[in-house]
CSV table of C-alpha atoms and ligand atoms in Angstrom, one decimal:
chain,number,residue,atom,x,y,z
A,1,MET,CA,0.3,-0.1,0.0
A,2,SER,CA,1.4,3.4,-0.8
A,3,THR,CA,1.0,6.7,1.0
A,4,VAL,CA,-0.7,9.6,-0.5
A,5,SER,CA,2.8,11.6,-0.5
A,6,GLU,CA,4.2,8.5,-2.3
A,7,THR,CA,1.2,8.9,-4.6
A,8,TYR,CA,1.8,12.7,-5.0
A,9,GLU,CA,5.6,12.1,-5.5
A,10,GLY,CA,7.0,13.6,-8.7
A,11,THR,CA,3.9,14.7,-10.0
A,12,ILE,CA,4.4,18.3,-9.3
A,13,GLU,CA,5.9,20.8,-11.9
A,14,ARG,CA,5.9,23.6,-9.8
A,15,GLU,CA,4.2,25.6,-7.0
A,16,ILE,CA,2.4,28.4,-7.9
A,17,TYR,CA,0.9,29.9,-5.0
A,18,SER,CA,2.0,28.6,-1.4
A,19,ALA,CA,-0.1,28.1,1.6
A,20,PRO,CA,0.7,31.0,3.4
A,21,GLN,CA,-0.1,33.3,0.0
A,22,ILE,CA,-3.6,31.4,-0.3
A,23,ALA,CA,-4.3,32.1,3.6
A,24,GLY,CA,-3.6,35.7,2.8
A,25,ALA,CA,-5.9,36.0,-0.3
A,26,ILE,CA,-8.5,34.8,1.9
A,27,GLU,CA,-8.0,37.0,4.8
A,28,GLN,CA,-8.3,40.1,2.0
A,29,LEU,CA,-11.3,38.5,0.5
A,30,ALA,CA,-12.8,38.1,3.8
A,31,ALA,CA,-12.3,41.6,5.2
A,32,ARG,CA,-13.9,42.9,1.8
A,33,ILE,CA,-16.9,40.6,2.3
A,34,ALA,CA,-17.5,41.6,6.0
A,35,ALA,CA,-17.4,44.9,5.4
A,36,ASP,CA,-19.8,44.7,2.6
A,37,PHE,CA,-22.0,42.7,4.8
A,38,ALA,CA,-21.6,44.6,8.1
A,39,GLY,CA,-24.5,44.1,10.5
A,40,GLN,CA,-26.4,42.1,8.0
A,41,PRO,CA,-27.0,38.2,7.9
A,42,LEU,CA,-24.9,36.3,5.4
A,43,LEU,CA,-25.3,32.8,3.3
A,44,LEU,CA,-22.1,31.8,1.7
A,45,LEU,CA,-22.6,29.2,-0.8
A,46,GLY,CA,-19.7,26.9,-1.6
A,47,VAL,CA,-19.5,25.3,-4.8
A,48,LEU,CA,-18.4,21.7,-4.5
A,49,LYS,CA,-16.6,20.2,-4.6
A,50,GLY,CA,-13.3,22.6,-5.5
A,51,ALA,CA,-14.6,25.2,-3.2
A,52,LEU,CA,-14.7,23.2,0.1
A,53,TYR,CA,-11.3,24.4,1.5
A,54,VAL,CA,-12.0,28.0,0.3
A,55,VAL,CA,-15.5,28.3,1.8
A,56,THR,CA,-14.2,26.9,5.0
A,57,ASP,CA,-11.6,29.2,5.4
A,58,LEU,CA,-13.5,32.1,4.3
A,59,ALA,CA,-16.3,31.3,7.0
A,60,ARG,CA,-13.8,31.4,9.7
A,61,ALA,CA,-11.9,34.4,8.6
A,62,ILE,CA,-15.1,36.2,8.5
A,63,ALA,CA,-15.7,35.0,12.0
A,64,ARG,CA,-12.2,36.8,13.2
A,65,ILE,CA,-13.3,40.2,12.0
A,66,SER,CA,-15.2,42.4,14.3
A,67,ASP,CA,-18.2,44.8,12.6
A,68,GLY,CA,-18.5,41.8,9.7
A,69,PRO,CA,-21.9,40.3,9.0
A,70,SER,CA,-24.5,39.8,11.8
A,71,GLU,CA,-24.5,36.1,11.2
A,72,VAL,CA,-22.9,33.6,8.6
A,73,ILE,CA,-24.7,30.7,7.5
A,74,VAL,CA,-22.6,28.1,5.1
A,75,ASP,CA,-24.2,26.1,2.7
A,76,PHE,CA,-23.1,24.0,-0.5
A,77,ILE,CA,-24.5,23.2,-3.9
A,78,CYS,CA,-22.7,20.5,-6.2
A,79,VAL,CA,-22.5,20.7,-9.8
A,80,SER,CA,-20.1,18.8,-12.4
A,81,SER,CA,-18.9,20.7,-15.5
A,82,TYR,CA,-18.6,18.7,-18.4
A,83,GLY,CA,-15.8,19.0,-20.8
A,84,ASN,CA,-12.3,17.3,-21.6
A,85,GLN,CA,-10.0,16.6,-18.8
A,86,THR,CA,-8.6,20.0,-18.3
A,87,ARG,CA,-11.8,22.2,-19.8
A,88,SER,CA,-15.1,22.9,-18.8
A,89,SER,CA,-17.6,22.8,-21.7
A,90,GLY,CA,-20.0,25.1,-19.7
A,91,GLU,CA,-22.7,22.1,-20.1
A,92,VAL,CA,-23.3,21.8,-16.0
A,93,ARG,CA,-25.3,19.1,-14.5
A,94,MET,CA,-26.7,20.0,-11.1
A,95,LEU,CA,-25.6,17.0,-8.3
A,96,LYS,CA,-26.7,18.7,-5.2
A,97,ASP,CA,-28.9,22.0,-4.8
A,98,THR,CA,-29.0,24.1,-2.0
A,99,THR,CA,-30.2,23.2,1.6
A,100,GLU,CA,-31.0,26.5,2.4
A,101,THR,CA,-33.6,28.9,1.2
A,102,VAL,CA,-32.0,31.3,-1.1
A,103,THR,CA,-35.0,33.9,-1.7
A,104,GLY,CA,-34.6,37.1,0.3
A,105,ARG,CA,-31.1,36.5,1.4
A,106,ASN,CA,-27.8,38.4,0.9
A,107,VAL,CA,-26.0,35.4,-0.8
A,108,VAL,CA,-22.3,35.2,-2.1
A,109,ILE,CA,-21.2,32.3,-4.2
A,110,VAL,CA,-18.0,31.1,-3.6
A,111,GLU,CA,-16.1,29.4,-6.4
A,112,ASP,CA,-12.7,27.7,-6.3
A,113,ILE,CA,-11.7,28.9,-10.0
A,114,VAL,CA,-13.1,30.6,-13.0
A,115,ASP,CA,-11.7,29.9,-16.5
A,116,ASN,CA,-14.4,30.2,-19.3
A,117,GLY,CA,-16.9,31.7,-17.0
A,118,LEU,CA,-20.0,29.2,-18.0
A,119,THR,CA,-20.2,27.3,-14.7
A,120,LEU,CA,-20.4,30.6,-13.0
A,121,GLU,CA,-22.6,32.1,-15.3
A,122,TYR,CA,-25.0,28.7,-14.9
A,123,LEU,CA,-24.8,29.0,-11.1
A,124,HIS,CA,-25.4,33.1,-11.0
A,125,ALA,CA,-28.8,32.7,-13.5
A,126,LEU,CA,-30.2,29.8,-11.2
A,127,LEU,CA,-29.6,31.6,-8.2
A,128,ALA,CA,-31.2,35.0,-9.2
A,129,GLU,CA,-34.3,33.2,-10.5
A,130,ARG,CA,-34.7,32.6,-6.8
A,131,LYS,CA,-34.8,36.4,-5.7
A,132,PRO,CA,-32.2,36.9,-3.4
A,133,ALA,CA,-32.0,40.1,-1.7
A,134,ARG,CA,-28.5,40.3,-3.0
A,135,LEU,CA,-26.3,37.9,-5.3
A,136,SER,CA,-22.6,38.1,-5.2
A,137,THR,CA,-19.8,36.2,-6.4
A,138,CYS,CA,-16.2,35.1,-5.0
A,139,VAL,CA,-13.7,33.5,-6.9
A,140,LEU,CA,-10.5,32.4,-5.3
A,141,PHE,CA,-8.2,32.0,-8.6
A,142,ASP,CA,-9.2,33.8,-11.6
A,143,LYS,CA,-8.0,32.5,-15.1
A,144,PRO,CA,-9.5,35.0,-17.5
A,145,TYR,CA,-7.7,34.1,-20.6
A,146,HIS,CA,-10.6,31.9,-22.2
A,147,ARG,CA,-13.5,33.7,-21.0
A,148,ARG,CA,-16.8,33.2,-23.1
A,149,VAL,CA,-19.1,34.9,-21.0
A,150,ASP,CA,-18.7,38.3,-19.0
A,151,VAL,CA,-19.9,37.1,-15.6
A,152,PRO,CA,-19.7,39.5,-13.1
A,153,ILE,CA,-17.4,38.5,-10.3
A,154,ASP,CA,-17.3,41.0,-7.1
A,155,TYR,CA,-14.5,39.4,-5.1
A,156,VAL,CA,-11.1,38.1,-6.8
A,157,GLY,CA,-8.4,36.5,-4.8
A,158,LEU,CA,-5.8,35.9,-6.9
A,159,GLN,CA,-4.5,35.6,-10.6
A,160,CYS,CA,-3.9,32.4,-12.0
A,161,PRO,CA,-1.8,31.3,-14.9
A,162,ASP,CA,-2.9,30.2,-18.0
A,163,GLU,CA,-2.2,26.4,-16.7
A,164,PHE,CA,-4.4,23.4,-15.5
A,165,VAL,CA,-3.7,24.0,-11.9
A,166,VAL,CA,-4.5,21.7,-8.8
A,167,GLY,CA,-4.2,21.8,-5.1
A,168,TYR,CA,-6.5,23.4,-2.3
A,169,GLY,CA,-9.4,21.8,-3.5
A,170,LEU,CA,-8.8,21.6,-7.2
A,171,ASP,CA,-8.3,17.9,-8.5
A,172,TYR,CA,-7.2,16.2,-11.3
A,173,GLN,CA,-9.3,13.1,-11.6
A,174,GLU,CA,-10.2,13.4,-8.0
A,175,LEU,CA,-6.8,13.3,-6.9
A,176,PHE,CA,-4.7,16.3,-5.5
A,177,ARG,CA,-7.4,18.4,-3.8
A,178,ASN,CA,-5.9,17.8,-0.5
A,179,LEU,CA,-2.6,19.4,-1.6
A,180,PRO,CA,-2.5,22.6,0.8
A,181,TYR,CA,-0.9,24.8,-1.9
A,182,LEU,CA,-1.6,25.5,-5.6
A,183,ALA,CA,0.4,23.5,-8.1
A,184,GLN,CA,0.7,22.9,-11.8
A,185,LEU,CA,1.3,19.0,-12.9
A,186,GLN,CA,4.1,17.7,-15.0
A,187,PRO,CA,2.7,16.8,-18.1
A,188,TRP,CA,3.8,13.0,-18.1
A,189,VAL,CA,0.6,13.0,-15.4
A,190,PHE,CA,-2.0,13.8,-18.2
A,191,SER,CA,-0.8,11.1,-20.2
A,192,THR,CA,-1.4,8.2,-17.7
B,1,LIG,P1,-15.4,27.4,-16.2
B,1,LIG,O1,-16.8,26.9,-16.5
B,1,LIG,O2,-15.3,28.6,-15.8
B,1,LIG,O3,-14.6,27.2,-17.6
B,1,LIG,O4,-14.8,26.5,-14.8
B,1,LIG,C1,-14.9,26.4,-14.2
B,1,LIG,C2,-14.8,24.8,-13.4
B,1,LIG,O5,-14.2,24.2,-14.3
B,1,LIG,C3,-14.3,25.0,-11.8
B,1,LIG,O6,-15.4,25.3,-10.9
B,1,LIG,C4,-13.4,23.8,-11.8
B,1,LIG,O7,-14.0,22.8,-11.4
B,1,LIG,C5,-13.0,23.7,-13.5
B,1,LIG,N1,-11.5,24.2,-13.5
B,1,LIG,C6,-11.3,25.3,-14.6
B,1,LIG,N2,-9.8,25.6,-14.7
B,1,LIG,C7,-9.5,24.5,-13.7
B,1,LIG,C8,-8.0,24.0,-13.4
B,1,LIG,O8,-7.3,24.5,-13.7
B,1,LIG,N3,-7.8,23.0,-12.8
B,1,LIG,C9,-8.9,22.2,-12.1
B,1,LIG,N4,-8.5,21.4,-11.3
B,1,LIG,N5,-10.2,22.5,-12.5
B,1,LIG,C10,-10.5,23.6,-13.3
């Protein structure tokens, strides 16, 4: 039986953002969101699976800020985007809807990464139909190079190079989500 570190060994081409750099970006996002929703209730809606760490770290960072929202509720929506191995087609399938009611609430959609924008556009349109009081979008990693739609992003954490990246929730074939940093994989990984 091999360990996780043995499975990952030799697969990383380079580290793009370290764990402390990501933590710093989350703190900055939290500060902006906390200020914008000061004194108001907030529903953080994480998009699974990729945003699992972003939304949990963001929720705790907001809790450390005084003068922030009056309450923070965390919920998840789970979608899968069809496409090839490294690019989504925008054909989105809903795997799990929200548990919380969106209507009349302040909702921030929390995404891991935006590339062509089709997944976020789908989610934004879907949730807007439910008439939230306010609907905002927060993305930790932005890849603006192949955008196909002009989806509004209110809070952007870090610019991501035009590469397929893994770590901090982002996977390749379900692996690498638990890497604590953002990384580019070695080319041979994609041919196995
Ligand atoms: P979009 O629809 O904006 O092209 O892509 C959104 C989804 O595609 C993300 O939520 C993520 O699941 C996936 N995705 C886009 N770029 C990357 C990437 O570089 N690495 C990984 N692992 N997933 C990505």
